[in-house]
Amino acid sequence: MTASTAHPWVLGLTGGIGSGKSAAAERFATLGLEVVDADQASRWVVEPGKPALAALAAHFGQGILQANGALDRAALRARIFADSDERLWVEKLLHPLIASEIAERLRTARSPYAVFVSPLMIESGQYRLANRLLVIDAPRELQVARTLRRDGIGEAQVEAILAAQTTREDRLALADDVIVNDGSLDALHAEVDRLHLVYLSLAGTHS
Ligand code: ADP
């Protein structure tokens, strides 16, 4: 008998900053699903010992490394901030590595289905990895208030991040399911639990 190569069914999970997508992802994890986080994947590929970190150091010099050999993200950001050629170079290096890291983790997930959470699901085209897309939506004022509270950054910075993200309309246009996260955390969890039953059934009939 050959080993099964069937890919697990994948739920894509996204939402604007402060919408509550991490809170939703945590609930899916509590329900026993494997959660693959695109933000984490972008850190895994530059861990010490990974070829991408050596490539970055060869290109930009040791100044982008911390004393312990880990990537100094602030130093790298400073190098590419005002230089679009350098930024493109880094993106060309890292994006395929991040994509294959994500694909591999989704492929090997052992739960009834896998949850792939990404803040840039739409912008990056990553939604194509998902069988179904769940969007967490929240009124803009709530997004801003939650992010201010969580990150302790200024309102102007939150507004700048919001402006750089895809529009609510684009996100909602691609959504199969939407949770409007404008109530309590318990209400969010209840909605996740309800959809989880739908996803179990969809994943069960997926071959
Ligand atoms: P995102 O990952 O979409 O940026 P988070 O899930 O981190 O957003 O939520 C932003 C902040 O708001 C977090 O501190 C989170 O705990 C909180 N939060 C999210 N949803 C709710 C809710 N329904 N009620 C209260 N706090 C919430």
Coordinates of C-alpha atoms and ligand atoms in Angstrom, one line a residue:
M1 CA 0.0 0.0 0.0
T2 CA 1.3 3.5 -0.8
A3 CA 1.2 6.2 1.8
S4 CA -1.6 8.6 1.5
T5 CA -0.6 11.9 -0.1
A6 CA -4.0 13.5 0.4
H7 CA -3.7 17.0 1.7
P8 CA -5.7 18.0 4.7
W9 CA -8.6 20.2 4.2
V10 CA -7.5 23.8 5.0
L11 CA -9.5 26.7 6.5
G12 CA -8.0 30.1 5.7
L13 CA -8.5 32.6 8.5
T14 CA -8.0 36.3 8.1
G15 CA -9.1 39.8 9.1
G16 CA -7.8 43.3 9.4
I17 CA -5.5 44.2 12.3
G18 CA -7.4 44.1 15.6
S19 CA -10.4 42.2 14.1
G20 CA -9.8 39.3 16.4
K21 CA -8.3 36.7 14.0
S22 CA -5.6 35.6 16.6
A23 CA -8.3 35.2 19.2
A24 CA -10.3 33.1 16.7
A25 CA -7.2 31.1 15.8
E26 CA -6.6 30.4 19.5
R27 CA -10.1 29.1 19.8
F28 CA -9.6 26.7 16.8
A29 CA -6.4 25.5 18.6
T30 CA -8.3 24.9 21.8
L31 CA -10.8 22.8 19.7
G32 CA -7.8 20.6 18.7
L33 CA -7.0 22.0 15.3
E34 CA -3.5 22.6 14.1
V35 CA -3.0 26.3 13.4
V36 CA -0.3 27.4 10.9
D37 CA 0.5 31.1 11.3
A38 CA 2.0 33.0 8.4
D39 CA 3.6 35.6 10.7
Q40 CA 5.4 32.8 12.5
A41 CA 6.5 31.2 9.2
S42 CA 8.2 34.4 8.3
R43 CA 10.2 34.1 11.5
W44 CA 11.0 30.4 11.1
V45 CA 12.7 30.8 7.8
V46 CA 15.3 33.3 9.2
E47 CA 16.1 31.3 12.4
P48 CA 19.8 30.8 13.1
G49 CA 21.2 28.0 11.0
K50 CA 18.6 28.5 8.2
P51 CA 20.2 29.3 4.8
A52 CA 18.1 32.5 4.4
L53 CA 19.7 34.1 7.4
A54 CA 23.2 33.3 6.0
A55 CA 22.1 34.8 2.7
L56 CA 20.8 38.0 4.4
A57 CA 24.1 38.4 6.3
A58 CA 26.2 37.8 3.2
H59 CA 24.1 40.5 1.4
F60 CA 23.7 43.1 4.1
G61 CA 26.7 42.3 6.4
Q62 CA 26.9 41.2 10.0
G63 CA 25.3 44.4 11.1
I64 CA 21.9 42.8 10.6
L65 CA 22.7 40.2 13.2
Q66 CA 22.3 40.4 16.9
A67 CA 25.3 39.4 19.2
N68 CA 23.7 35.9 19.6
G69 CA 23.5 35.4 15.8
A70 CA 19.8 35.9 15.5
L71 CA 18.3 38.3 13.0
D72 CA 18.1 41.9 14.1
R73 CA 14.8 42.7 12.6
A74 CA 15.0 46.4 13.4
A75 CA 18.4 46.6 11.7
L76 CA 17.1 44.8 8.6
R77 CA 14.0 47.0 8.5
A78 CA 16.2 50.1 8.6
R79 CA 18.2 48.8 5.7
I80 CA 15.2 48.2 3.4
F81 CA 12.9 50.9 4.7
A82 CA 13.8 53.5 2.1
D83 CA 15.3 51.3 -0.5
S84 CA 12.8 49.5 -2.7
D85 CA 15.5 47.5 -4.6
E86 CA 16.8 46.1 -1.3
R87 CA 13.3 45.4 -0.1
L88 CA 12.4 43.5 -3.3
W89 CA 15.6 41.5 -3.0
V90 CA 14.6 40.4 0.5
E91 CA 11.1 39.6 -0.6
K92 CA 12.3 37.5 -3.5
L93 CA 14.6 35.6 -1.1
L94 CA 12.0 35.1 1.7
H95 CA 8.6 34.8 0.0
P96 CA 9.1 31.4 -1.7
L97 CA 10.7 30.0 1.5
I98 CA 7.8 31.2 3.6
A99 CA 5.3 29.8 1.1
S100 CA 6.9 26.4 1.1
E101 CA 7.2 26.3 4.9
I102 CA 3.5 27.1 5.2
A103 CA 2.6 24.5 2.6
E104 CA 4.7 21.8 4.3
R105 CA 3.2 22.5 7.7
L106 CA -0.4 22.4 6.3
R107 CA 0.4 19.3 4.4
T108 CA 1.6 17.4 7.4
A109 CA -1.1 18.6 9.8
R110 CA -2.7 15.8 11.7
S111 CA -5.9 17.3 12.9
P112 CA -9.3 16.8 11.2
Y113 CA -8.6 19.9 9.2
A114 CA -5.9 22.6 9.4
V115 CA -6.3 26.3 10.1
F116 CA -4.1 28.7 8.2
V117 CA -4.1 32.2 9.7
S118 CA -2.6 35.2 7.9
P119 CA -3.0 38.9 8.1
L120 CA -2.1 39.2 4.4
M121 CA -4.1 36.4 3.1
I122 CA -5.7 38.4 0.3
E123 CA -2.8 40.7 -0.5
S124 CA -0.3 37.8 -0.9
G125 CA -2.7 35.4 -2.7
Q126 CA -2.2 32.9 0.1
Y127 CA -6.0 32.4 0.2
R128 CA -5.5 30.0 -2.7
L129 CA -4.0 27.5 -0.2
A130 CA -7.3 27.3 1.6
N131 CA -10.4 25.3 0.8
R132 CA -12.6 27.8 2.5
L133 CA -12.1 31.3 3.8
L134 CA -13.3 32.7 7.1
V135 CA -13.0 36.4 7.6
I136 CA -13.2 38.0 11.1
D137 CA -14.8 41.4 10.7
A138 CA -15.1 44.2 13.2
P139 CA -16.1 47.9 13.1
R140 CA -13.1 50.1 12.4
E141 CA -13.4 51.9 15.7
L142 CA -13.1 48.5 17.6
Q143 CA -10.2 47.4 15.4
V144 CA -8.3 50.6 16.4
A145 CA -9.3 50.5 20.1
R146 CA -8.2 46.8 20.4
T147 CA -4.9 47.4 18.6
L148 CA -4.1 50.5 20.7
R149 CA -4.8 48.5 23.9
R150 CA -2.9 45.4 22.7
D151 CA 0.2 46.9 21.1
G152 CA 0.5 50.2 23.0
I153 CA 1.3 52.1 19.8
G154 CA -0.1 55.4 18.6
E155 CA -3.3 55.9 16.8
A156 CA -1.5 57.3 13.7
Q157 CA 0.5 54.1 13.5
V158 CA -2.6 51.9 13.7
E159 CA -4.3 54.0 11.0
A160 CA -1.2 53.6 8.8
I161 CA -1.3 49.8 9.2
L162 CA -5.0 49.8 8.4
A163 CA -4.4 52.0 5.3
A164 CA -1.7 49.6 4.1
Q165 CA -4.0 46.5 4.4
T166 CA -6.5 45.4 1.8
T167 CA -9.9 46.9 2.1
R168 CA -12.7 45.3 4.1
E169 CA -14.7 45.1 0.9
D170 CA -12.0 43.0 -0.9
R171 CA -11.7 40.7 2.1
L172 CA -15.4 40.2 2.4
A173 CA -15.8 39.6 -1.3
L174 CA -13.6 36.5 -1.0
A175 CA -15.1 35.2 2.3
D176 CA -17.1 32.1 2.5
D177 CA -17.9 32.8 6.1
V178 CA -17.8 36.0 8.1
I179 CA -17.8 36.4 11.9
V180 CA -18.6 39.9 13.0
N181 CA -16.6 40.2 16.2
D182 CA -18.3 43.1 17.8
G183 CA -19.4 41.4 21.0
S184 CA -17.7 39.5 23.8
L185 CA -14.9 37.0 23.5
D186 CA -17.5 34.3 24.5
A187 CA -19.6 35.3 21.6
L188 CA -16.6 35.0 19.3
H189 CA -15.9 31.6 20.7
A190 CA -19.5 30.4 20.2
E191 CA -19.4 31.5 16.5
V192 CA -16.1 29.6 16.0
D193 CA -17.5 26.5 17.7
R194 CA -20.6 26.7 15.5
L195 CA -18.6 27.0 12.3
H196 CA -16.2 24.3 13.5
L197 CA -19.0 21.7 13.1
V198 CA -19.6 22.9 9.6
Y199 CA -15.9 22.6 8.8
L200 CA -15.7 19.1 10.3
S201 CA -18.4 18.0 8.0
L202 CA -16.8 19.6 5.0
A203 CA -13.4 18.2 5.8
G204 CA -14.9 14.8 6.4
T205 CA -16.4 14.6 2.8
H206 CA -13.2 16.0 1.3
S207 CA -10.9 13.5 -0.4
Ligands
ADP1 P1 -5.8 40.4 15.2 O1 -5.0 39.1 15.4 O2 -6.9 40.3 14.2 O3 -4.9 41.6 15.0 P2 -6.4 39.9 18.0 O4 -7.1 38.6 18.0 O5 -5.0 39.9 18.5 O6 -6.5 40.7 16.6 O7 -7.4 40.9 18.9 C1 -6.9 42.2 19.2 C2 -7.0 42.4 20.7 O8 -8.4 42.5 21.0 C3 -6.5 41.2 21.5 O9 -5.9 41.8 22.7 C4 -7.7 40.4 21.8 O10 -7.6 39.7 23.0 C5 -8.8 41.4 21.9 N1 -10.1 41.0 21.5 C6 -10.4 40.3 20.3 N2 -11.7 40.1 20.2 C7 -12.3 40.5 21.3 C8 -13.6 40.6 21.9 N3 -14.7 40.0 21.2 N4 -13.8 41.1 23.1 C9 -12.8 41.6 23.8 N5 -11.5 41.7 23.3 C10 -11.3 41.1 22.1

